mmCIF file of C-alpha atoms in Angstrom:
data_model
loop_
_atom_site.group_PDB
_atom_site.id
_atom_site.type_symbol
_atom_site.label_atom_id
_atom_site.label_comp_id
_atom_site.label_asym_id
_atom_site.label_seq_id
_atom_site.Cartn_x
_atom_site.Cartn_y
_atom_site.Cartn_z
ATOM 1 C CA MET A 1 -0.885 -14.490 15.580
ATOM 2 C CA PRO A 2 -2.378 -14.573 12.041
ATOM 3 C CA HIS A 3 -2.993 -11.176 10.485
ATOM 4 C CA GLU A 4 -5.327 -9.673 7.936
ATOM 5 C CA SER A 5 -3.866 -7.095 5.621
ATOM 6 C CA SER A 6 -5.674 -3.920 4.666
ATOM 7 C CA VAL A 7 -5.174 -0.535 3.076
ATOM 8 C CA PRO A 8 -4.401 2.610 5.097
ATOM 9 C CA GLY A 9 -7.556 4.257 6.411
ATOM 10 C CA SER A 10 -9.386 0.973 6.890
ATOM 11 C CA CYS A 11 -8.936 0.950 10.663
ATOM 12 C CA TYR A 12 -8.015 3.226 13.546
ATOM 13 C CA PHE A 13 -4.930 1.228 14.540
ATOM 14 C CA TYR A 14 -3.564 4.225 16.503
ATOM 15 C CA TYR A 15 -6.448 4.509 18.981
ATOM 16 C CA PRO A 16 -7.213 4.649 21.926
ATOM 17 C CA ARG A 17 -5.730 8.095 22.519
ATOM 18 C CA LEU A 18 -6.270 10.698 25.233
ATOM 19 C CA VAL A 19 -8.767 13.376 24.333
ATOM 20 C CA CYS A 20 -7.017 16.734 24.461
ATOM 21 C CA VAL A 21 -9.226 19.826 24.440
ATOM 22 C CA VAL A 22 -7.359 22.703 22.814
ATOM 23 C CA GLY A 23 -8.263 26.212 23.978
ATOM 24 C CA VAL A 24 -7.523 29.279 21.836
ATOM 25 C CA ARG A 25 -8.504 32.907 22.407
ATOM 26 C CA ASP A 26 -10.949 34.357 19.926
ATOM 27 C CA GLU A 27 -10.087 37.990 20.414
ATOM 28 C CA ALA A 28 -12.569 39.348 17.891
ATOM 29 C CA LYS A 29 -15.428 37.666 19.713
ATOM 30 C CA HIS A 30 -14.049 38.151 23.237
ATOM 31 C CA THR A 31 -14.240 34.462 24.018
ATOM 32 C CA THR A 32 -12.108 31.318 23.902
ATOM 33 C CA ASN A 33 -12.696 28.471 21.504
ATOM 34 C CA PHE A 34 -12.283 24.914 22.802
ATOM 35 C CA THR A 35 -12.020 21.940 20.465
ATOM 36 C CA PRO A 36 -11.191 18.261 21.086
ATOM 37 C CA VAL A 37 -8.060 16.942 19.382
ATOM 38 C CA ALA A 38 -6.858 13.345 19.594
ATOM 39 C CA TRP A 39 -3.854 13.674 17.285
ATOM 40 C CA THR A 40 -1.339 15.084 19.727
ATOM 41 C CA THR A 41 2.056 14.071 21.081
ATOM 42 C CA PRO A 42 4.841 15.256 23.331
ATOM 43 C CA LEU A 43 7.701 16.215 21.009
ATOM 44 C CA SER A 44 10.639 17.127 23.238
ATOM 45 C CA SER A 45 11.710 17.077 26.889
ATOM 46 C CA ASP A 46 14.229 19.903 26.783
ATOM 47 C CA PRO A 47 12.783 22.281 25.777
ATOM 48 C CA PRO A 48 9.366 20.876 26.780
ATOM 49 C CA LEU A 49 7.371 20.790 23.545
ATOM 50 C CA PHE A 50 3.902 19.450 22.862
ATOM 51 C CA GLY A 51 2.388 19.096 19.398
ATOM 52 C CA ILE A 52 -1.209 19.192 18.214
ATOM 53 C CA CYS A 53 -2.475 18.417 14.708
ATOM 54 C CA LEU A 54 -5.132 20.666 13.267
ATOM 55 C CA SER A 55 -6.501 20.868 9.756
ATOM 56 C CA PRO A 56 -5.718 24.251 8.183
ATOM 57 C CA SER A 57 -9.436 24.522 7.451
ATOM 58 C CA THR A 58 -10.424 24.610 11.120
ATOM 59 C CA TYR A 59 -11.363 27.717 13.044
ATOM 60 C CA SER A 60 -8.959 26.803 15.854
ATOM 61 C CA HIS A 61 -6.066 26.648 13.386
ATOM 62 C CA GLN A 62 -6.849 30.165 12.243
ATOM 63 C CA LEU A 63 -7.067 31.404 15.846
ATOM 64 C CA VAL A 64 -3.770 29.805 16.959
ATOM 65 C CA LEU A 65 -1.916 31.547 14.144
ATOM 66 C CA LYS A 66 -3.402 34.856 15.309
ATOM 67 C CA THR A 67 -2.765 34.546 19.051
ATOM 68 C CA GLY A 68 0.383 32.398 19.004
ATOM 69 C CA GLU A 69 -0.676 30.457 22.083
ATOM 70 C CA PHE A 70 -3.045 27.726 23.255
ATOM 71 C CA THR A 71 -3.927 25.584 26.245
ATOM 72 C CA VAL A 72 -4.264 21.794 26.207
ATOM 73 C CA ASN A 73 -6.854 20.434 28.623
ATOM 74 C CA PHE A 74 -7.384 16.829 29.668
ATOM 75 C CA LEU A 75 -10.764 15.515 30.802
ATOM 76 C CA SER A 76 -11.895 12.616 32.899
ATOM 77 C CA HIS A 77 -14.122 9.939 31.428
ATOM 78 C CA GLU A 78 -17.296 11.384 32.905
ATOM 79 C CA HIS A 79 -16.921 14.348 30.547
ATOM 80 C CA ALA A 80 -17.201 12.357 27.308
ATOM 81 C CA ALA A 81 -20.448 14.142 26.430
ATOM 82 C CA LEU A 82 -18.708 17.507 26.841
ATOM 83 C CA ALA A 83 -15.897 16.422 24.492
ATOM 84 C CA GLU A 84 -18.476 15.248 21.996
ATOM 85 C CA ALA A 85 -20.409 18.531 22.224
ATOM 86 C CA LEU A 86 -17.215 20.575 21.776
ATOM 87 C CA GLY A 87 -16.473 18.563 18.642
ATOM 88 C CA LYS A 88 -19.931 19.028 17.166
ATOM 89 C CA LEU A 89 -20.140 22.810 17.551
ATOM 90 C CA SER A 90 -18.010 25.179 15.499
ATOM 91 C CA GLY A 91 -16.428 28.240 17.044
ATOM 92 C CA ARG A 92 -17.110 30.044 13.761
ATOM 93 C CA ASP A 93 -20.780 30.431 14.594
ATOM 94 C CA THR A 94 -21.063 29.475 18.260
ATOM 95 C CA ASP A 95 -19.513 30.772 21.453
ATOM 96 C CA LYS A 96 -18.937 27.378 23.036
ATOM 97 C CA VAL A 97 -18.113 28.884 26.424
ATOM 98 C CA ARG A 98 -21.553 30.428 26.548
ATOM 99 C CA ALA A 99 -23.447 27.622 24.829
ATOM 100 C CA LEU A 100 -21.996 24.920 27.089
ATOM 101 C CA LYS A 101 -21.647 27.118 30.202
ATOM 102 C CA LEU A 102 -17.947 26.342 30.479
ATOM 103 C CA GLU A 103 -16.174 27.445 33.626
ATOM 104 C CA LEU A 104 -12.741 28.871 32.826
ATOM 105 C CA GLU A 105 -9.544 29.488 34.750
ATOM 106 C CA PRO A 106 -7.328 32.387 33.725
ATOM 107 C CA GLY A 107 -3.940 31.575 32.260
ATOM 108 C CA GLN A 108 -0.919 32.124 34.451
ATOM 109 C CA THR A 109 1.575 32.811 31.681
ATOM 110 C CA LEU A 110 -0.866 33.226 28.769
ATOM 111 C CA SER A 111 -3.892 35.329 27.978
ATOM 112 C CA THR A 112 -5.630 32.046 27.121
ATOM 113 C CA PRO A 113 -7.703 30.430 29.882
ATOM 114 C CA SER A 114 -8.020 26.736 30.574
ATOM 115 C CA LEU A 115 -11.044 24.573 31.346
ATOM 116 C CA ALA A 116 -11.832 24.475 35.056
ATOM 117 C CA VAL A 117 -13.218 20.960 34.687
ATOM 118 C CA ALA A 118 -9.911 19.597 33.318
ATOM 119 C CA TYR A 119 -7.787 17.433 35.638
ATOM 120 C CA ALA A 120 -4.629 18.655 33.889
ATOM 121 C CA CYS A 121 -3.788 21.415 31.498
ATOM 122 C CA ALA A 122 -0.674 22.908 29.965
ATOM 123 C CA GLU A 123 -0.112 26.471 28.805
ATOM 124 C CA CYS A 124 1.697 26.516 25.460
ATOM 125 C CA VAL A 125 3.284 29.220 23.335
ATOM 126 C CA LEU A 126 3.358 28.447 19.617
ATOM 127 C CA LEU A 127 6.989 27.864 18.699
ATOM 128 C CA GLU A 128 6.797 26.533 15.173
ATOM 129 C CA ARG A 129 4.504 24.806 12.731
ATOM 130 C CA HIS A 130 4.984 22.149 10.128
ATOM 131 C CA HIS A 131 2.701 21.338 7.222
ATOM 132 C CA VAL A 132 2.399 17.566 7.224
ATOM 133 C CA GLY A 133 0.016 15.993 4.712
ATOM 134 C CA ASP A 134 -3.485 17.411 5.168
ATOM 135 C CA GLN A 135 -2.766 18.777 8.664
ATOM 136 C CA THR A 136 -0.577 21.315 10.386
ATOM 137 C CA LEU A 137 1.502 20.181 13.327
ATOM 138 C CA LEU A 138 1.479 23.103 15.737
ATOM 139 C CA VAL A 139 4.399 22.900 18.149
ATOM 140 C CA GLY A 140 3.830 24.520 21.526
ATOM 141 C CA GLU A 141 6.443 25.219 24.164
ATOM 142 C CA VAL A 142 4.968 24.300 27.545
ATOM 143 C CA GLN A 143 5.132 27.206 29.990
ATOM 144 C CA ARG A 144 3.188 25.944 32.997
ATOM 145 C CA ILE A 145 1.213 22.849 33.952
ATOM 146 C CA HIS A 146 -1.891 22.876 36.151
ATOM 147 C CA THR A 147 -3.190 19.710 37.777
ATOM 148 C CA SER A 148 -5.932 18.791 40.201
ATOM 149 C CA PRO A 149 -4.448 17.941 43.606
ATOM 150 C CA GLY A 150 -4.028 14.218 44.178
ATOM 151 C CA THR A 151 -4.307 13.186 40.527
ATOM 152 C CA PHE A 152 -0.586 12.600 39.941
ATOM 153 C CA ASP A 153 1.935 10.615 41.983
ATOM 154 C CA ALA A 154 5.072 12.217 43.389
ATOM 155 C CA ASP A 155 6.990 10.896 40.363
ATOM 156 C CA GLY A 156 4.519 12.579 38.015
ATOM 157 C CA VAL A 157 2.499 9.528 36.956
ATOM 158 C CA LEU A 158 -1.300 9.794 36.693
ATOM 159 C CA ARG A 159 -3.061 7.991 39.562
ATOM 160 C CA LEU A 160 -5.574 5.807 37.774
ATOM 161 C CA GLU A 161 -7.196 4.887 41.050
ATOM 162 C CA GLN A 162 -8.068 8.584 41.464
ATOM 163 C CA LEU A 163 -8.791 9.628 37.936
ATOM 164 C CA ASN A 164 -10.301 7.947 34.869
ATOM 165 C CA PRO A 165 -8.887 9.755 31.817
ATOM 166 C CA LEU A 166 -11.067 10.133 28.739
ATOM 167 C CA LEU A 167 -9.817 8.010 25.848
ATOM 168 C CA TYR A 168 -11.070 8.284 22.290
ATOM 169 C CA LEU A 169 -11.377 5.124 20.205
ATOM 170 C CA GLY A 170 -12.437 6.504 16.841
ATOM 171 C CA SER A 171 -15.886 7.085 15.326
ATOM 172 C CA ASN A 172 -18.179 7.935 18.251
ATOM 173 C CA ARG A 173 -16.631 5.665 20.880
ATOM 174 C CA TYR A 174 -14.954 6.590 24.156
ATOM 175 C CA ALA A 175 -13.611 4.573 27.073
ATOM 176 C CA THR A 176 -11.257 4.870 30.007
ATOM 177 C CA THR A 177 -8.542 2.937 31.789
ATOM 178 C CA ASP A 178 -8.889 0.004 34.154
ATOM 179 C CA ALA A 179 -7.232 1.009 37.422
ATOM 180 C CA ALA A 180 -6.994 -2.649 38.424
ATOM 181 C CA SER A 181 -4.734 -3.308 35.429
ATOM 182 C CA LEU A 182 -2.007 -0.968 36.684
ATOM 183 C CA HIS A 183 1.323 -2.670 37.085
ATOM 184 C CA ARG A 184 5.065 -2.213 37.071
ATOM 185 C CA PRO A 185 6.793 -4.975 35.125
ATOM 186 C CA GLY A 186 10.247 -3.722 36.121
ATOM 187 C CA SER A 187 12.104 -0.667 37.250
ATOM 188 C CA GLY A 188 13.850 -0.214 33.943
ATOM 189 C CA ALA A 189 14.033 1.986 30.918
ATOM 190 C CA LYS A 190 11.118 4.017 29.736
ATOM 191 C CA PRO A 191 9.535 3.903 26.324
ATOM 192 C CA ARG A 192 9.590 7.266 24.618
ATOM 193 C CA MET B 1 -11.815 22.052 40.206
ATOM 194 C CA PRO B 2 -8.913 23.696 42.094
ATOM 195 C CA HIS B 3 -5.535 23.317 40.432
ATOM 196 C CA GLU B 4 -1.910 23.210 41.459
ATOM 197 C CA SER B 5 0.557 24.928 39.189
ATOM 198 C CA SER B 6 3.925 23.433 38.321
ATOM 199 C CA VAL B 7 6.816 23.767 35.935
ATOM 200 C CA PRO B 8 7.067 21.742 32.706
ATOM 201 C CA GLY B 9 8.605 18.327 33.301
ATOM 202 C CA SER B 10 7.064 17.939 36.745
ATOM 203 C CA CYS B 11 4.374 15.525 35.584
ATOM 204 C CA TYR B 12 3.466 13.274 32.688
ATOM 205 C CA PHE B 13 0.242 15.094 31.871
ATOM 206 C CA TYR B 14 0.194 13.549 28.372
ATOM 207 C CA TYR B 15 -0.012 9.907 29.491
ATOM 208 C CA PRO B 16 -1.530 7.276 29.213
ATOM 209 C CA ARG B 17 -0.460 6.610 25.640
ATOM 210 C CA LEU B 18 -0.424 3.471 23.506
ATOM 211 C CA VAL B 19 2.915 1.690 23.440
ATOM 212 C CA CYS B 20 4.119 1.548 19.856
ATOM 213 C CA VAL B 21 6.994 -0.810 19.091
ATOM 214 C CA VAL B 22 9.014 0.526 16.173
ATOM 215 C CA GLY B 23 10.797 -2.029 13.998
ATOM 216 C CA VAL B 24 13.761 -1.069 11.796
ATOM 217 C CA ARG B 25 16.014 -3.282 9.710
ATOM 218 C CA ASP B 26 19.626 -3.476 10.862
ATOM 219 C CA GLU B 27 21.160 -4.511 7.563
ATOM 220 C CA ALA B 28 24.729 -4.684 8.816
ATOM 221 C CA LYS B 29 23.749 -7.183 11.499
ATOM 222 C CA HIS B 30 21.128 -9.020 9.417
ATOM 223 C CA THR B 31 18.437 -8.469 12.002
ATOM 224 C CA THR B 32 15.664 -6.033 12.884
ATOM 225 C CA ASN B 33 15.734 -3.715 15.863
ATOM 226 C CA PHE B 34 12.529 -3.209 17.842
ATOM 227 C CA THR B 35 12.135 -0.381 20.328
ATOM 228 C CA PRO B 36 9.101 0.909 22.283
ATOM 229 C CA VAL B 37 8.038 4.476 21.550
ATOM 230 C CA ALA B 38 5.174 6.265 23.293
ATOM 231 C CA TRP B 39 5.578 9.657 21.613
ATOM 232 C CA THR B 40 3.739 8.969 18.380
ATOM 233 C CA THR B 41 0.738 10.419 16.568
ATOM 234 C CA PRO B 42 -1.213 10.116 13.370
ATOM 235 C CA LEU B 43 -0.364 13.217 11.324
ATOM 236 C CA SER B 44 -2.551 13.126 8.239
ATOM 237 C CA SER B 45 -5.448 11.167 6.724
ATOM 238 C CA ASP B 46 -4.753 11.848 3.044
ATOM 239 C CA PRO B 47 -1.989 10.891 2.521
ATOM 240 C CA PRO B 48 -2.032 8.545 5.549
ATOM 241 C CA LEU B 49 0.925 9.671 7.666
ATOM 242 C CA PHE B 50 2.068 8.484 11.083
ATOM 243 C CA GLY B 51 4.785 10.155 13.131
ATOM 244 C CA ILE B 52 7.196 8.765 15.701
ATOM 245 C CA CYS B 53 9.581 10.765 17.890
ATOM 246 C CA LEU B 54 13.089 9.423 18.360
ATOM 247 C CA SER B 55 16.094 11.017 19.938
ATOM 248 C CA PRO B 56 18.873 11.507 17.357
ATOM 249 C CA SER B 57 21.145 9.656 19.788
ATOM 250 C CA THR B 58 19.222 6.394 19.521
ATOM 251 C CA TYR B 59 20.261 3.410 17.476
ATOM 252 C CA SER B 60 16.801 3.160 15.896
ATOM 253 C CA HIS B 61 17.065 6.759 14.675
ATOM 254 C CA GLN B 62 20.322 5.931 12.927
ATOM 255 C CA LEU B 63 18.801 2.812 11.356
ATOM 256 C CA VAL B 64 15.646 4.564 10.079
ATOM 257 C CA LEU B 65 17.757 7.112 8.248
ATOM 258 C CA LYS B 66 19.672 4.270 6.593
ATOM 259 C CA THR B 67 16.743 2.096 5.532
ATOM 260 C CA GLY B 68 14.083 4.771 5.021
ATOM 261 C CA GLU B 69 11.333 2.569 6.404
ATOM 262 C CA PHE B 70 9.912 1.186 9.629
ATOM 263 C CA THR B 71 7.010 -0.790 11.065
ATOM 264 C CA VAL B 72 4.867 0.296 14.013
ATOM 265 C CA ASN B 73 3.578 -2.571 16.129
ATOM 266 C CA PHE B 74 0.914 -2.453 18.833
ATOM 267 C CA LEU B 75 0.841 -4.884 21.724
ATOM 268 C CA SER B 76 -1.825 -6.114 24.078
ATOM 269 C CA HIS B 77 -1.531 -5.528 27.805
ATOM 270 C CA GLU B 78 -0.238 -9.011 28.513
ATOM 271 C CA HIS B 79 2.968 -8.079 26.694
ATOM 272 C CA ALA B 80 4.020 -5.275 29.043
ATOM 273 C CA ALA B 81 7.109 -7.231 30.098
ATOM 274 C CA LEU B 82 8.137 -7.586 26.456
ATOM 275 C CA ALA B 83 7.800 -3.825 25.912
ATOM 276 C CA GLU B 84 9.848 -3.220 29.039
ATOM 277 C CA ALA B 85 12.542 -5.658 27.897
ATOM 278 C CA LEU B 86 12.699 -4.058 24.433
ATOM 279 C CA GLY B 87 13.219 -0.693 26.103
ATOM 280 C CA LYS B 88 15.986 -1.927 28.392
ATOM 281 C CA LEU B 89 18.129 -3.570 25.737
ATOM 282 C CA SER B 90 20.012 -1.583 23.113
ATOM 283 C CA GLY B 91 20.180 -2.737 19.526
ATOM 284 C CA ARG B 92 23.747 -1.404 19.421
ATOM 285 C CA ASP B 93 25.035 -4.381 21.375
ATOM 286 C CA THR B 94 22.153 -6.867 21.395
ATOM 287 C CA ASP B 95 20.184 -8.633 18.715
ATOM 288 C CA LYS B 96 16.798 -8.288 20.401
ATOM 289 C CA VAL B 97 15.124 -10.717 17.996
ATOM 290 C CA ARG B 98 17.504 -13.426 19.120
ATOM 291 C CA ALA B 99 17.739 -12.400 22.785
ATOM 292 C CA LEU B 100 13.967 -12.238 23.237
ATOM 293 C CA LYS B 101 13.125 -15.008 20.719
ATOM 294 C CA LEU B 102 10.834 -12.668 18.782
ATOM 295 C CA GLU B 103 8.669 -14.201 16.093
ATOM 296 C CA LEU B 104 8.555 -12.009 12.998
ATOM 297 C CA GLU B 105 6.265 -11.629 10.015
ATOM 298 C CA PRO B 106 7.758 -10.515 6.711
ATOM 299 C CA GLY B 107 6.737 -7.117 5.391
ATOM 300 C CA GLN B 108 4.313 -7.008 2.507
ATOM 301 C CA THR B 109 5.468 -3.702 1.019
ATOM 302 C CA LEU B 110 8.714 -3.264 2.996
ATOM 303 C CA SER B 111 11.851 -5.253 3.660
ATOM 304 C CA THR B 112 11.152 -4.604 7.363
ATOM 305 C CA PRO B 113 9.241 -7.314 9.238
ATOM 306 C CA SER B 114 6.655 -6.772 11.954
ATOM 307 C CA LEU B 115 6.162 -8.463 15.310
ATOM 308 C CA ALA B 116 3.999 -11.587 15.037
ATOM 309 C CA VAL B 117 2.684 -10.986 18.556
ATOM 310 C CA ALA B 118 1.308 -7.514 17.680
ATOM 311 C CA TYR B 119 -2.472 -7.161 17.293
ATOM 312 C CA ALA B 120 -1.951 -4.379 14.742
ATOM 313 C CA CYS B 121 0.941 -3.083 12.749
ATOM 314 C CA ALA B 122 1.516 -0.572 9.998
ATOM 315 C CA GLU B 123 4.214 -0.581 7.336
ATOM 316 C CA CYS B 124 5.654 2.916 6.881
ATOM 317 C CA VAL B 125 8.011 4.510 4.385
ATOM 318 C CA LEU B 126 9.955 7.479 5.737
ATOM 319 C CA LEU B 127 8.606 10.553 3.970
ATOM 320 C CA GLU B 128 10.208 13.410 5.869
ATOM 321 C CA ARG B 129 11.765 14.327 9.188
ATOM 322 C CA HIS B 130 11.620 17.384 11.372
ATOM 323 C CA HIS B 131 14.033 18.328 14.112
ATOM 324 C CA VAL B 132 11.855 19.405 17.030
ATOM 325 C CA GLY B 133 13.589 20.262 20.296
ATOM 326 C CA ASP B 134 15.680 17.319 21.479
ATOM 327 C CA GLN B 135 13.919 14.804 19.221
ATOM 328 C CA THR B 136 13.375 14.056 15.564
ATOM 329 C CA LEU B 137 9.832 13.599 14.330
ATOM 330 C CA LEU B 138 10.049 10.883 11.699
ATOM 331 C CA VAL B 139 7.056 11.001 9.374
ATOM 332 C CA GLY B 140 6.077 7.700 7.802
ATOM 333 C CA GLU B 141 3.639 7.176 4.979
ATOM 334 C CA VAL B 142 1.483 4.165 5.837
ATOM 335 C CA GLN B 143 1.597 1.540 3.081
ATOM 336 C CA ARG B 144 -0.309 -1.375 4.584
ATOM 337 C CA ILE B 145 -1.979 -2.245 7.885
ATOM 338 C CA HIS B 146 -2.056 -5.737 9.389
ATOM 339 C CA THR B 147 -4.499 -6.641 12.143
ATOM 340 C CA SER B 148 -5.450 -9.750 14.035
ATOM 341 C CA PRO B 149 -8.851 -11.005 12.897
ATOM 342 C CA GLY B 150 -11.698 -9.905 15.152
ATOM 343 C CA THR B 151 -9.824 -7.127 16.922
ATOM 344 C CA PHE B 152 -11.418 -4.236 15.011
ATOM 345 C CA ASP B 153 -15.079 -3.503 14.322
ATOM 346 C CA ALA B 154 -16.399 -3.119 10.780
ATOM 347 C CA ASP B 155 -16.059 0.667 11.160
ATOM 348 C CA GLY B 156 -12.395 0.286 12.126
ATOM 349 C CA VAL B 157 -12.681 0.818 15.889
ATOM 350 C CA LEU B 158 -10.695 -1.414 18.241
ATOM 351 C CA ARG B 159 -12.914 -3.938 20.046
ATOM 352 C CA LEU B 160 -11.975 -3.471 23.677
ATOM 353 C CA GLU B 161 -13.987 -6.505 24.661
ATOM 354 C CA GLN B 162 -11.623 -8.580 22.490
ATOM 355 C CA LEU B 163 -8.324 -6.820 23.039
ATOM 356 C CA ASN B 164 -6.683 -4.982 25.929
ATOM 357 C CA PRO B 165 -4.185 -2.539 24.403
ATOM 358 C CA LEU B 166 -0.970 -1.800 26.273
ATOM 359 C CA LEU B 167 -0.910 1.749 27.621
ATOM 360 C CA TYR B 168 2.154 3.438 29.066
ATOM 361 C CA LEU B 169 1.714 5.801 32.011
ATOM 362 C CA GLY B 170 5.251 7.102 32.503
ATOM 363 C CA SER B 171 8.102 5.880 34.714
ATOM 364 C CA ASN B 172 7.705 2.089 34.931
ATOM 365 C CA ARG B 173 3.896 1.909 34.918
ATOM 366 C CA TYR B 174 1.583 0.279 32.418
ATOM 367 C CA ALA B 175 -2.155 -0.295 32.306
ATOM 368 C CA THR B 176 -4.953 -1.067 29.871
ATOM 369 C CA THR B 177 -8.496 -0.042 29.058
ATOM 370 C CA ASP B 178 -11.695 -0.967 30.854
ATOM 371 C CA ALA B 179 -13.955 -2.635 28.285
ATOM 372 C CA ALA B 180 -16.965 -1.982 30.533
ATOM 373 C CA SER B 181 -16.371 1.769 30.198
ATOM 374 C CA LEU B 182 -16.946 1.758 26.442
ATOM 375 C CA HIS B 183 -19.727 4.078 25.380
ATOM 376 C CA ARG B 184 -21.060 6.226 22.582
ATOM 377 C CA PRO B 185 -22.229 9.604 23.861
ATOM 378 C CA GLY B 186 -23.656 10.555 20.454
ATOM 379 C CA SER B 187 -23.318 9.884 16.791
ATOM 380 C CA GLY B 188 -21.622 13.163 16.068
ATOM 381 C CA ALA B 189 -18.336 14.707 15.117
ATOM 382 C CA LYS B 190 -15.037 13.090 15.825
ATOM 383 C CA PRO B 191 -12.174 14.603 17.745
ATOM 384 C CA ARG B 192 -9.035 14.830 15.663
#
């Protein structure tokens, strides 16, 4: 395959990625701020760690350092407009829960709620943080996972025929998976 | 939406994720080792940093620390079997380039080649590493990006109608995107 060469920043080679809505308690305002983040990754199995990248300039970054906990919420494709709206508003001047009439579910191990509309969410306690370039990698230890019944197989794999996860492509584009494309090339080792 | 609560590790809530094939020079064996990694994330825009998680026990981890550089290669859906095969073999006892007849492209800024079959790849120099749980987060500074002509829009977004990226779901399942699902809910802020 012939290739064109370009400088870093010229294309979003790392998308599509799942949209992850990060929830953080805003104690001063008695609400919870929710913001979409696409730069996330599992970081460890044992202990179970999940990392999110936030710019130190963001309101959510400031809140996470105060509360020391956050929830990560995953949306289906039909909620692309919600993800977009959460990204446009700032928690500094808007109570997004009120403005977008978000239904919340109380945390089980945290004081931070999750989004009721999410098909999966994880409750995380901030374990450590690393300054990396222009972002901070916030490392959360997963305490509990909440999932909508029927959305994951017995072996823990998302059932694409039941649920179309929201994928972000960069710029203002979103898409989802093709359930018909699901396949199992072998029974072998897993990429990590 | 009602939710079921479970312990961490019970489900792959963080998939689907792009399969990223990491290439690292094996200087002692005069070859390059390629291994699929799904736990990756962009980490910074300026400087452009990309992170990959590897267990310290892996052969690739050992090689990256020796060479200080790696390539990240992204495959289309039709190459799921290749990703699976790369994950099954170990570079410790197998020259995967030879065993799988991989066609390589020489690096432009690195001594590490990329996979000719990849639709996108990035050349990375190891900048720093962080021990996080049972993994190491290896932070690469992106030097150059190579893409197949026509696979990305002028604004840098992957053209799903041209290219079906390989997504990993956990266990032995793979899928791709649904080009028909592509949409632009607004022209607003981007998730990050």
